[in-house]
Amino acid sequence: MLIVAVIVGHGWGLGSGAFFDTHWHLGQYASPDWSLHTLLGGAVIKPDQFIDLWWQDHPIEWEYVRPVAVLLAKAVYQATGGSAAALHALSITLHLVNTLMVYWLCVRITRRVFWSVVGAMLFALHAHSVFTVGWIAAQNCVLHVTFMLAGLLAYVKASGLDLSCWTAGGMGDTGGGPAKDESSRVPSLEKAYFALALLLWGLALLSRETAIVLPIIFAAFDLAFGGRAYVRKRLPVYALFGIAAVAFAIWRTATYGQPIPGYYFRRYDGPWYVPWLIVKLLHYVVATIWFSPMFVGPTMRYDPLREVPGDCLLMLGVVVVLGAAYFIACRKARGFWVWPFWIVLCLLPVAPLVATPHSAYLPSVGLAVAVAVVPAWRCRLRAGTRKASIAGGIALLLLAISCVHLKAYWWEWDSIRAAETYTLERLADQPPTRATADVFFINLPFVNVYARNAALDLPPPAESALGRDDLRYHVLTFANDPLRMDQRSHVEQIDDYSLAVSIEGRPYFSGGMGRFLIEATRSGAVFAQGERCRRPVFSVKIEDADLDGVRRMVFRFREPLNSPRYAFYVATERFGMTHLKFRGRESSPAHTGGANASSGRDEAEIERLAARLEKGDAGAGAKLLGTAAAGDGRLTARVESLLRQVTNGVAEATASPIQTTLRRPTISTADWQRVARWWAHSVDDDTLVQAWVQRNEHAAQRELRDLLFEDRRLLSRFVTTDMYLTGPPCPGPRADCAAGHP
């Protein structure tokens, strides 16, 4: 049953491929270098090596020391010829092993097979495991839990613990320890199993640093299932673990001491930090036991107690109600407190970090065992009674709810991956030429920050065009939403060397995305109007900005915008990524045609021009625009509607300022003249094909991406809370946010 549950719940992840920073990790796994230095740095992420952010004024990196996880993944990846599916299979296999060990724990504790299966299935199908098991970059999380659980089982054997929630007499005590007549009979540690537990803990530590809490779990098990006498006798053992943990922490900090970038990891910044951290931990706990999304949440705010007090009360209510029910149901079971303690303890190391679903993987072990303990305890105490039936029903209901959430989170996971894939597929349709040296992104969704690395997974010739080592990627602006550009923006050519980028609605560098971009990469505070920044390839001037964000920027480049060394791409909500073409202000039009190009043509010819326009003939569009600009009324309603759709579509896809004119309810002759001039200078056949003719070629990916936003829009009708990402807009960076102060 458990094998089937794991396969049904996670088997479809075999085809998930690479996503986000997995692209970076696969590059490390493909390296032929097997040295210790390479393994120690195999999980370190250095954005400077694959993307240029013009506002970044100091080096940043995510330093993770996980050589064992890197070694295993590297061995599997190279042994299978660079197969991402093999790495997914490894994650699923490890998850199955973990599920079986959770089942073994439940059986040892409850002595009930049925409820042990229920608990293990809850772990196997825990909603957040979708992201953990399905994301290769989170494989270290699955692996370190494998080592931790195996190490725990070895320590239980070494310490001679009886994990039964029942005492020797068959009835539970208050959870304080063994029966009185056993308190003096504490066995010595079995050295072989203890050595194995120590080794497995070391492997867990070198797979993921949060395994540092395992010795505390050992001590908790000694206290819960052995008693104070066990704890006293094991003090030298705890001292050994403590020395090893301190030594690891010192080595880790001294060798890899680069601070995790701000916002992603919030450091202590004053007394207000403590309540923030408490609310953050509360959110983690609720997301683990309530299966709500473990994404960002209310703690992306500076002061959630004041900004979203209702969310804080809701989360507190969930924890109090479920915690009280658990306490009342099994307070007399031996070790009942270990499992809530497990959840909180395993969340503490990641509490200051931005909430991500894989942080729930290790705590979900505690939830699974607790869910097995309650009905097993109640059913044995009061077999056949109403209370026992209620306890069992609640356990089965939690499992059913988790299964529903599991399916929903698979849809969400597919939607997030589709956001990355949609941009990549649009890029592959219009790759830069061999002469291109610099690629500039406007409104790049943050999910595509690894575009250069991801290009290596594309089929040729896009792979060779986008993944070249000599190609430099620059981000002029990120989209406000991590998955797509959700605001209208304008890209305006000022002269041969300059362009302006502006936005309607929510400004750039605002909200949670803005906080991350500034706090993580910039030493100064928010941008000031008139501020300038110089880079080797271009310079930037902030023309319109306030405390809410940046609304207009002017970029001046070292070479002309139409230089063959440059390639510009802009992302828009409906059209994804579009390759922008610039021409010199005095250069010839993109095609022949002008305001009077269609004079003397009859209606049949106009229909033929409309058909050519739909197929991607920009010259036909110029002639039709010439007719519209002349105001002679020869365009039929159908042709005029088509002309408006096409020009508006191209304007939106290229973020042209002319889209403001095209959105008017009625377009005058003077408006058509402006549109005709823009079309003649800016739109050629290639632009028309990618922005209009091919607009639906990747519609499936776009619709799958937008499914996530549609679900949240529908959910917001019923519940408005940060717990489900339907709350009010999040605050952006503040004047002193770089220092971490609210």
XYZ file of C-alpha atoms in Angstrom:
742
model
C 0.000 0.000 0.000
C 2.794 2.416 0.874
C 4.738 1.625 -2.299
C 1.605 2.223 -4.374
C 0.899 5.470 -2.491
C 4.373 6.814 -3.227
C 4.205 5.810 -6.897
C 0.715 7.241 -7.405
C 1.490 10.395 -5.431
C 4.899 11.160 -6.914
C 5.519 8.908 -9.915
C 4.456 11.579 -12.378
C 7.410 13.654 -11.172
C 9.678 11.476 -13.329
C 8.915 13.733 -16.273
C 9.229 17.033 -14.419
C 12.679 17.778 -15.796
C 14.784 20.633 -14.455
C 13.381 23.762 -12.868
C 14.834 27.014 -11.507
C 18.143 26.489 -9.692
C 18.134 22.820 -10.706
C 19.577 24.104 -13.995
C 22.538 25.485 -12.039
C 22.975 22.270 -10.034
C 22.923 20.073 -13.138
C 25.839 22.082 -14.474
C 27.774 21.256 -11.313
C 26.806 17.573 -11.534
C 28.010 17.407 -15.141
C 31.491 18.629 -14.198
C 34.191 15.940 -14.540
C 35.901 17.291 -11.414
C 35.351 14.984 -8.421
C 37.666 16.751 -6.000
C 36.610 17.458 -2.409
C 36.709 21.182 -3.151
C 34.218 20.716 -5.977
C 31.919 18.575 -3.855
C 31.995 21.097 -0.989
C 31.113 23.932 -3.357
C 28.740 21.973 -5.567
C 25.652 23.486 -3.922
C 26.961 27.069 -3.768
C 24.956 29.442 -5.987
C 26.683 32.548 -7.364
C 24.304 34.667 -9.462
C 27.195 36.810 -10.761
C 28.275 33.869 -12.885
C 25.081 33.664 -14.938
C 23.245 37.015 -14.716
C 24.110 40.710 -14.435
C 21.929 42.945 -12.261
C 22.846 46.594 -12.781
C 21.679 47.677 -9.303
C 23.751 45.008 -7.531
C 26.644 46.733 -5.759
C 28.227 43.844 -3.823
C 28.800 40.122 -4.474
C 26.057 37.797 -3.278
C 25.897 34.041 -3.060
C 24.016 31.257 -1.379
C 26.591 29.058 0.324
C 25.338 25.583 1.122
C 27.829 22.908 2.171
C 26.268 19.611 1.114
C 29.013 17.385 -0.319
C 27.266 14.066 0.373
C 24.104 15.155 -1.454
C 26.202 16.530 -4.309
C 28.280 13.332 -4.505
C 25.221 11.076 -4.737
C 23.416 13.244 -7.278
C 26.582 13.696 -9.331
C 27.215 9.947 -9.412
C 23.646 9.162 -10.517
C 23.590 11.974 -13.080
C 26.831 10.955 -14.742
C 26.150 7.222 -14.531
C 22.867 7.709 -16.418
C 24.325 9.969 -19.110
C 22.939 13.205 -17.692
C 19.384 12.038 -17.051
C 17.169 14.353 -15.021
C 14.592 11.543 -14.864
C 17.148 9.389 -13.028
C 17.548 12.094 -10.386
C 13.761 12.267 -10.021
C 13.707 8.492 -9.611
C 16.353 8.813 -6.893
C 14.212 11.358 -5.007
C 11.132 9.132 -5.268
C 13.121 6.119 -4.064
C 14.498 8.043 -1.088
C 10.990 9.244 -0.291
C 9.768 5.642 -0.320
C 12.574 4.619 2.049
C 11.635 7.491 4.356
C 7.982 6.445 4.224
C 8.858 2.904 5.270
C 10.989 4.178 8.161
C 8.114 6.402 9.309
C 5.876 3.337 9.176
C 8.408 1.410 11.278
C 8.436 4.239 13.843
C 4.650 4.268 13.983
C 4.482 0.503 14.478
C 7.048 0.583 17.271
C 5.127 3.378 18.991
C 1.487 2.395 18.467
C 1.734 -1.398 17.993
C -1.093 -0.976 15.475
C -0.498 -1.793 11.807
C -3.576 -0.043 10.400
C -2.968 3.311 12.068
C 0.741 3.026 11.310
C -0.137 2.691 7.633
C -2.379 5.769 7.918
C 0.424 7.774 9.525
C 3.007 6.633 6.972
C 0.620 7.399 4.098
C 0.101 10.888 5.492
C 3.859 11.372 5.323
C 4.062 9.846 1.836
C 1.230 12.052 0.543
C 1.854 15.165 2.624
C 0.893 18.063 0.386
C 4.215 19.909 0.599
C 6.149 16.798 -0.417
C 5.081 17.573 -3.994
C 7.672 20.328 -4.196
C 10.276 18.492 -2.123
C 10.208 15.209 -4.000
C 9.436 16.696 -7.408
C 12.179 19.345 -7.359
C 15.695 18.030 -7.947
C 17.195 21.046 -6.167
C 15.410 19.918 -2.969
C 16.770 16.383 -3.186
C 19.234 17.185 -0.401
C 16.206 17.674 1.865
C 14.879 14.194 1.107
C 18.341 12.652 1.505
C 19.141 14.261 4.837
C 15.806 13.018 6.238
C 16.783 9.523 5.086
C 20.008 9.736 7.076
C 18.281 11.350 10.054
C 15.562 8.715 10.321
C 18.069 5.898 9.870
C 20.299 7.537 12.476
C 17.350 7.839 14.861
C 16.468 4.168 14.458
C 20.101 3.232 15.074
C 20.203 5.404 18.199
C 16.966 3.881 19.516
C 18.566 0.454 19.151
C 21.823 1.645 20.716
C 20.074 3.239 23.693
C 17.804 0.247 24.265
C 14.602 2.295 24.125
C 11.125 0.820 24.050
C 9.128 3.260 21.933
C 5.705 1.923 22.828
C 3.267 4.606 23.886
C 2.121 2.056 26.508
C 3.987 1.196 29.683
C 5.007 -2.340 30.519
C 1.705 -2.736 32.362
C -0.272 -1.829 29.284
C -1.533 1.589 30.406
C -0.014 4.942 29.653
C 1.614 7.233 32.193
C 1.939 11.011 32.046
C 4.720 10.918 29.539
C 7.421 11.410 32.135
C 9.321 8.162 31.606
C 9.327 4.449 32.345
C 7.662 2.611 35.182
C 9.280 3.219 38.585
C 10.716 -0.271 38.888
C 12.638 0.245 35.620
C 14.088 3.648 36.381
C 17.359 2.267 37.705
C 17.874 -0.271 34.932
C 19.346 1.871 32.148
C 21.301 -0.248 29.649
C 24.655 0.874 28.349
C 24.881 2.064 24.782
C 25.480 -0.593 22.153
C 28.677 0.742 20.641
C 28.149 -0.561 17.122
C 24.694 0.991 16.760
C 25.859 4.181 18.443
C 28.763 4.456 16.004
C 26.287 3.902 13.169
C 23.994 6.632 14.533
C 26.954 9.008 14.770
C 28.014 8.210 11.207
C 24.495 8.692 9.832
C 24.189 12.011 11.645
C 27.432 13.138 10.026
C 26.148 12.123 6.584
C 22.904 13.986 7.291
C 24.834 17.107 8.331
C 26.852 16.985 5.115
C 23.646 16.601 3.111
C 21.749 19.508 4.687
C 22.769 21.687 7.611
C 19.412 21.515 9.426
C 20.323 17.973 10.534
C 22.184 19.676 13.382
C 18.986 19.251 15.467
C 19.174 15.430 15.437
C 21.061 15.070 18.764
C 18.311 17.095 20.436
C 15.829 14.559 19.066
C 17.975 11.761 20.504
C 17.812 13.415 23.934
C 14.055 13.940 23.588
C 13.567 10.244 22.841
C 15.684 9.296 25.862
C 13.562 11.531 28.087
C 10.201 10.536 26.617
C 10.743 6.785 26.367
C 13.485 6.232 28.919
C 13.052 8.882 31.568
C 15.343 11.160 33.524
C 17.582 8.258 34.483
C 18.326 7.670 30.798
C 19.075 11.340 30.326
C 21.469 11.416 33.267
C 23.341 8.365 32.054
C 23.540 9.704 28.496
C 24.976 13.121 29.453
C 28.480 12.203 28.177
C 26.891 11.183 24.877
C 25.059 14.494 24.592
C 28.314 16.296 25.391
C 30.005 14.450 22.517
C 27.215 15.402 20.133
C 27.325 18.981 21.392
C 31.065 19.269 20.802
C 30.663 17.820 17.311
C 27.795 20.205 16.530
C 29.758 23.251 17.727
C 32.812 22.126 15.760
C 30.710 21.725 12.626
C 29.123 25.144 13.102
C 32.538 26.800 13.589
C 33.997 25.049 10.539
C 30.919 25.842 8.463
C 30.986 29.516 9.411
C 34.736 29.951 9.102
C 35.057 28.155 5.774
C 31.801 29.240 4.137
C 30.821 32.357 5.996
C 29.248 34.411 3.216
C 25.981 35.742 4.705
C 22.774 34.626 3.039
C 21.383 37.663 1.176
C 18.935 39.895 2.985
C 15.163 39.369 2.807
C 15.791 35.710 1.948
C 17.240 35.482 5.455
C 16.199 38.138 7.954
C 18.742 38.778 10.684
C 18.149 40.270 14.090
C 17.508 43.978 13.639
C 15.997 45.130 16.898
C 13.272 44.244 19.401
C 10.610 44.057 16.689
C 12.451 41.033 15.276
C 11.263 38.741 18.092
C 7.486 39.015 17.436
C 8.176 38.772 13.706
C 10.096 35.534 14.240
C 7.338 34.130 16.454
C 4.727 34.839 13.771
C 7.043 33.355 11.150
C 7.398 30.149 13.170
C 3.630 30.127 13.687
C 3.110 30.335 9.933
C 5.510 27.444 9.360
C 3.694 25.283 11.918
C 0.264 26.075 10.483
C 1.397 25.364 6.919
C 2.778 22.005 8.077
C -0.286 20.792 9.981
C -2.991 22.636 8.020
C -1.497 22.063 4.526
C -1.815 25.744 3.590
C 0.748 26.973 1.022
C 4.200 27.331 2.530
C 5.059 30.230 0.236
C 6.197 33.527 1.742
C 3.016 34.084 3.779
C 2.295 36.864 6.272
C 5.922 37.126 7.319
C 6.926 38.765 4.066
C 5.609 41.837 5.848
C 7.669 44.047 8.134
C 5.284 43.800 11.080
C 2.558 41.168 10.519
C 1.049 41.777 13.957
C 0.043 45.261 12.869
C -0.314 44.791 9.121
C -2.377 41.566 9.117
C -3.548 40.939 12.702
C -6.450 38.826 11.443
C -4.046 36.378 9.793
C -2.031 36.123 13.000
C -5.156 35.377 15.039
C -6.318 32.831 12.477
C -2.994 30.989 12.578
C -2.928 31.099 16.367
C -6.465 29.710 16.466
C -5.530 26.799 14.183
C -2.550 25.871 16.358
C -4.447 26.248 19.640
C -7.469 24.208 18.519
C -5.477 21.373 16.935
C -2.901 21.404 19.727
C -5.559 21.275 22.442
C -7.383 18.449 20.677
C -4.160 16.477 20.401
C -3.287 17.077 24.058
C -6.717 16.031 25.296
C -6.754 12.940 23.075
C -3.425 11.389 24.065
C -1.890 13.326 26.964
C -1.354 10.091 28.904
C 0.493 8.319 26.120
C 4.198 7.898 26.653
C 6.133 10.413 24.614
C 3.028 12.196 23.313
C 4.863 15.537 23.498
C 7.758 14.410 21.287
C 5.869 14.866 18.024
C 4.717 18.498 18.481
C 8.237 19.163 19.780
C 9.640 17.507 16.641
C 7.613 19.808 14.383
C 8.673 23.006 16.154
C 12.315 21.956 16.605
C 12.763 21.052 12.943
C 11.261 24.382 11.856
C 13.410 26.530 14.140
C 16.590 26.458 11.974
C 14.677 27.685 8.904
C 12.371 30.139 10.695
C 14.307 33.271 9.609
C 14.284 32.116 5.966
C 11.687 32.879 3.304
C 9.033 30.176 3.568
C 9.379 27.442 0.959
C 7.467 24.119 0.787
C 10.457 21.803 1.226
C 10.946 23.219 4.735
C 7.881 21.151 5.760
C 9.398 17.806 4.751
C 11.242 16.971 7.980
C 8.499 18.381 10.296
C 5.908 16.280 8.465
C 7.482 13.198 10.087
C 6.298 14.480 13.467
C 2.830 15.172 12.095
C 2.563 11.689 10.568
C 3.466 9.910 13.800
C 1.157 12.147 15.857
C -1.744 11.341 13.527
C -1.045 7.624 13.993
C -0.722 7.881 17.786
C -4.073 9.581 18.469
C -6.480 7.005 16.979
C -4.305 4.063 18.036
C -4.308 5.339 21.619
C -7.997 6.196 21.757
C -9.107 3.011 20.025
C -7.211 0.801 22.462
C -8.366 2.727 25.522
C -11.988 2.994 24.457
C -12.472 0.379 21.760
C -15.859 0.668 20.100
C -16.788 3.942 21.788
C -17.835 7.151 20.101
C -14.641 8.933 21.157
C -12.510 6.260 19.525
C -14.530 6.527 16.308
C -14.135 10.314 16.265
C -10.357 10.027 16.718
C -10.091 7.530 13.887
C -12.373 9.588 11.655
C -10.302 12.718 12.161
C -7.093 10.859 11.283
C -8.631 9.515 8.077
C -10.066 12.945 7.286
C -6.615 14.536 7.607
C -5.235 11.929 5.220
C -8.041 12.629 2.747
C -7.494 16.403 2.980
C -3.786 15.923 2.379
C -4.539 13.845 -0.721
C -6.765 16.613 -2.087
C -4.085 19.206 -1.383
C -1.480 16.934 -2.950
C -3.353 16.999 -6.253
C -3.917 20.751 -5.990
C -0.232 21.333 -5.311
C 0.730 19.211 -8.293
C -1.351 21.584 -10.422
C 0.370 24.513 -8.730
C 3.772 22.938 -9.263
C 2.977 22.376 -12.947
C 1.796 25.974 -13.213
C 5.017 27.317 -11.713
C 7.129 25.172 -14.024
C 5.034 26.283 -16.992
C 5.850 29.910 -16.164
C 9.540 29.148 -16.642
C 8.979 26.970 -19.693
C 6.762 29.511 -21.456
C 9.472 32.166 -21.388
C 12.140 29.691 -22.487
C 10.067 28.431 -25.409
C 9.430 31.977 -26.575
C 13.170 32.662 -26.360
C 13.933 29.516 -28.331
C 11.680 30.756 -31.148
C 13.775 33.909 -31.564
C 17.318 33.251 -30.312
C 20.114 35.799 -30.680
C 22.517 35.584 -33.587
C 26.066 34.315 -33.395
C 27.298 37.913 -33.411
C 25.355 38.747 -30.227
C 27.507 39.299 -27.151
C 25.000 40.865 -24.727
C 21.386 39.881 -24.103
C 19.187 42.389 -22.270
C 15.946 41.340 -20.578
C 13.120 43.757 -19.794
C 10.432 42.526 -17.382
C 12.097 39.150 -16.920
C 10.035 36.903 -14.587
C 12.287 35.975 -11.678
C 11.500 32.321 -12.291
C 13.658 32.710 -15.421
C 16.712 34.107 -13.660
C 18.539 30.900 -14.687
C 17.672 31.429 -18.366
C 21.250 30.976 -19.489
C 21.648 27.678 -17.625
C 18.189 26.496 -18.659
C 19.064 27.143 -22.309
C 21.463 24.201 -22.163
C 18.417 21.928 -21.861
C 16.789 23.330 -25.012
C 17.018 21.478 -28.333
C 19.476 22.807 -30.915
C 19.906 25.345 -32.416
C 18.362 27.318 -29.519
C 20.653 25.553 -27.033
C 23.818 26.650 -28.838
C 22.490 30.164 -29.449
C 21.264 30.884 -25.900
C 23.680 28.802 -23.832
C 26.987 30.045 -25.215
C 29.730 30.680 -22.665
C 30.641 34.005 -24.269
C 27.078 35.357 -24.036
C 26.412 37.837 -21.221
C 22.899 38.096 -19.782
C 21.694 41.383 -18.285
C 18.423 42.169 -16.499
C 17.235 45.727 -17.063
C 14.035 45.098 -15.061
C 12.396 42.129 -13.387
C 8.654 41.572 -13.571
C 6.772 42.533 -10.415
C 5.432 39.011 -10.049
C 8.000 36.190 -9.901
C 6.081 34.162 -12.525
C 4.923 36.711 -15.090
C 4.723 40.374 -16.005
C 1.327 41.469 -14.709
C 1.510 45.226 -15.400
C 1.570 47.162 -18.655
C 4.972 48.607 -19.470
C 6.453 50.805 -22.196
C 9.793 50.518 -23.977
C 10.524 53.698 -25.884
C 13.507 54.363 -28.122
C 14.809 57.861 -27.354
C 17.747 58.014 -29.762
C 20.186 55.641 -31.416
C 21.822 54.795 -28.076
C 19.077 55.241 -25.486
C 15.776 53.717 -24.507
C 13.336 54.388 -21.684
C 11.461 51.731 -19.711
C 8.340 52.798 -17.836
C 5.457 51.003 -16.183
C 1.763 51.576 -15.554
C 0.229 50.713 -12.194
C 2.432 49.046 -9.598
C 5.992 50.342 -10.068
C 9.206 48.405 -10.452
C 11.088 47.443 -7.281
C 7.848 47.392 -5.286
C 6.119 44.810 -3.114
C 7.784 41.636 -1.933
C 9.727 41.235 -5.180
C 11.135 44.737 -4.798
C 12.173 44.048 -1.222
C 14.096 40.988 -2.298
C 15.805 42.735 -5.219
C 16.987 45.633 -3.050
C 17.678 43.996 0.299
C 19.542 41.064 -1.228
C 21.688 42.902 -3.753
C 21.944 46.590 -2.876
C 23.771 48.255 0.011
C 21.862 51.510 -0.283
C 18.187 52.147 0.327
C 15.376 52.626 -2.201
C 16.113 54.384 -5.478
C 15.996 58.164 -5.557
C 14.785 60.204 -8.511
C 17.745 61.389 -10.563
C 20.019 58.618 -9.289
C 22.510 57.245 -11.813
C 24.320 53.952 -12.123
C 27.111 53.106 -14.549
C 27.890 49.632 -15.828
C 30.509 48.530 -18.372
C 27.958 48.147 -21.177
C 25.385 50.815 -20.295
C 24.350 53.446 -17.775
C 21.016 53.975 -16.025
C 19.215 57.107 -14.870
C 16.193 56.894 -12.554
C 13.802 59.479 -14.007
C 10.659 58.837 -11.981
C 10.745 57.230 -8.535
C 9.408 57.641 -5.029
C 9.136 55.526 -1.895
C 6.684 53.212 -3.664
C 9.150 52.223 -6.386
C 10.537 53.181 -9.800
C 8.240 54.183 -12.656
C 10.630 55.255 -15.389
C 14.278 54.539 -16.172
C 16.473 55.624 -19.069
C 19.237 53.282 -20.277
C 22.071 54.571 -22.465
C 24.238 51.951 -24.136
C 27.845 52.003 -25.259
C 26.923 50.870 -28.772
C 23.823 51.711 -30.855
C 20.652 49.845 -29.972
C 20.681 48.180 -33.403
C 24.215 46.869 -32.915
C 24.518 43.207 -33.922
C 26.238 42.649 -30.568
C 23.019 43.443 -28.700
C 19.776 41.481 -28.359
C 16.818 42.951 -26.450
C 13.864 40.965 -25.139
C 10.743 42.181 -23.364
C 8.231 40.059 -21.425
C 4.533 40.916 -21.337
C 1.634 39.119 -19.718
C -0.178 37.915 -22.815
C 2.722 37.477 -25.202
C 5.582 36.198 -23.067
C 9.045 37.083 -24.332
C 9.432 39.091 -27.557
C 12.617 40.014 -29.402
C 12.752 43.787 -29.850
C 14.152 45.324 -33.035
C 15.564 48.849 -32.961
C 16.524 51.025 -35.903
C 18.422 54.247 -36.189
C 16.245 57.318 -36.056
C 17.373 58.265 -39.566
C 17.419 54.750 -40.991
C 15.005 53.501 -43.636
C 11.632 52.100 -42.569
C 11.256 48.471 -41.663
C 9.411 47.943 -44.960
C 7.959 49.919 -47.830
C 4.627 51.592 -47.343
C 3.346 54.852 -46.003
C 0.353 56.972 -45.283
C -0.781 57.131 -48.934
C 0.387 53.675 -49.958
C -3.096 52.320 -50.485
C -4.666 55.181 -52.409
C -6.628 53.995 -55.408
C -7.062 50.454 -54.129
C -10.481 48.801 -54.260
C -12.220 46.768 -51.562
C -11.064 43.441 -53.040
C -7.450 44.536 -52.788
C -8.029 45.629 -49.185
C -9.363 42.155 -48.350
C -6.277 40.602 -49.955
C -4.052 42.901 -47.864
C -5.911 41.868 -44.716
C -5.294 38.187 -45.514
C -1.581 38.885 -46.055
C -1.433 40.795 -42.767
C -2.854 37.855 -40.856
C -0.123 35.644 -42.343
C 2.693 37.958 -41.224
C 3.199 40.490 -44.031
C 4.111 43.734 -42.298
C 4.076 45.616 -45.629
C 0.405 44.758 -46.062
C -0.236 46.167 -42.628
C 1.521 49.393 -43.592
C -0.725 49.780 -46.607
C -3.871 49.166 -44.609
C -2.697 51.658 -42.011
C -2.108 54.106 -44.816
C -5.746 53.723 -45.826
C -6.900 54.156 -42.216
C -4.638 57.191 -41.796
C -6.041 58.771 -44.949
C -9.519 58.672 -43.414
C -11.234 57.799 -46.702
C -13.481 55.173 -45.096
C -12.687 52.320 -47.464
C -11.811 49.862 -44.673
C -14.658 47.504 -43.904
C -15.639 46.980 -40.283
C -14.076 43.503 -40.364
C -10.753 44.731 -41.766
C -10.606 47.676 -39.400
C -11.301 45.354 -36.459
C -8.558 42.988 -37.642
C -6.141 45.864 -38.138
C -6.826 47.103 -34.648
C -6.362 43.632 -33.136
C -3.086 43.046 -34.942
C -1.572 46.447 -34.221
C -2.676 46.301 -30.605
C -1.271 42.790 -30.255
C 2.102 43.803 -31.683
C 2.157 46.943 -29.539
C 1.467 44.921 -26.396
C 3.991 42.230 -27.292
C 6.738 44.814 -27.873
C 5.601 47.091 -24.984
C 5.372 50.008 -27.391
C 3.984 53.285 -25.995
C 1.568 53.315 -28.952
C -0.552 50.741 -27.099
C -1.976 53.626 -25.059
C -3.445 55.047 -28.270
C -4.699 51.674 -29.457
C -6.576 51.048 -26.200
C -8.867 54.021 -26.755
C -12.531 53.155 -27.417
C -12.415 54.950 -30.745
C -9.372 55.751 -32.869
C -9.334 58.964 -34.851
C -7.626 59.599 -38.168
C -4.820 61.417 -36.351
C -4.398 58.364 -34.098
C -4.135 56.064 -37.116
C -1.471 58.356 -38.540
C 0.605 57.968 -35.380
C 0.097 54.198 -35.497
C 1.148 54.148 -39.172
C 4.388 56.023 -38.414
C 5.175 53.657 -35.533
C 4.455 50.604 -37.686
C 6.592 51.824 -40.555
C 9.594 52.419 -38.307
C 9.336 49.586 -35.788
C 7.508 46.554 -37.237
C 8.972 44.200 -39.819
C 7.914 40.725 -40.883
C 9.900 38.989 -38.125
C 8.362 41.155 -35.431
C 4.863 40.609 -36.816
C 5.331 36.849 -37.008
C 6.603 36.405 -33.441
C 4.176 38.909 -31.901
C 1.042 37.971 -33.826
C 1.255 34.926 -36.080
C 2.997 32.810 -33.417
C 1.107 34.273 -30.471
C -0.689 30.992 -29.737
C 2.088 28.510 -30.506
C 2.815 28.079 -26.778
C -0.681 28.851 -25.547
C -0.833 25.601 -23.563
C 2.111 26.671 -21.402
C 0.674 30.156 -20.967
C -2.730 28.804 -19.940
C -1.129 26.369 -17.498
C 0.913 29.217 -16.028
C -2.164 31.397 -15.644
C -4.111 28.589 -13.970
C -2.345 29.368 -10.697
C -3.429 33.005 -10.829
C -6.980 32.076 -11.788
C -7.194 29.686 -8.836
C -6.004 32.390 -6.462
C -8.446 34.885 -7.963
C -11.336 32.502 -7.346
C -10.080 31.673 -3.855
C -9.856 35.376 -3.000
C -13.644 35.596 -3.351
C -14.033 33.398 -0.298
C -10.961 34.057 1.825
C -8.587 36.998 2.038
C -5.473 35.947 3.861
C -1.742 35.790 3.338
C -1.928 32.133 4.366
C -3.364 31.430 0.908
C -1.597 34.282 -0.908
C -4.851 36.205 -1.307
C -4.118 38.958 1.213
C -3.620 42.680 0.567
C -0.574 43.841 -1.427
C 2.675 43.286 0.404
C 4.791 46.281 1.397
C 7.763 47.184 -0.737
C 11.235 48.244 0.331
C 11.456 51.203 2.668
C 13.948 54.007 2.916
C 16.189 52.133 5.346
C 15.304 48.577 4.331
C 18.851 47.746 3.322
C 19.764 47.910 6.976
C 16.914 45.516 7.752
C 14.841 48.012 9.745
C 11.062 48.310 9.235
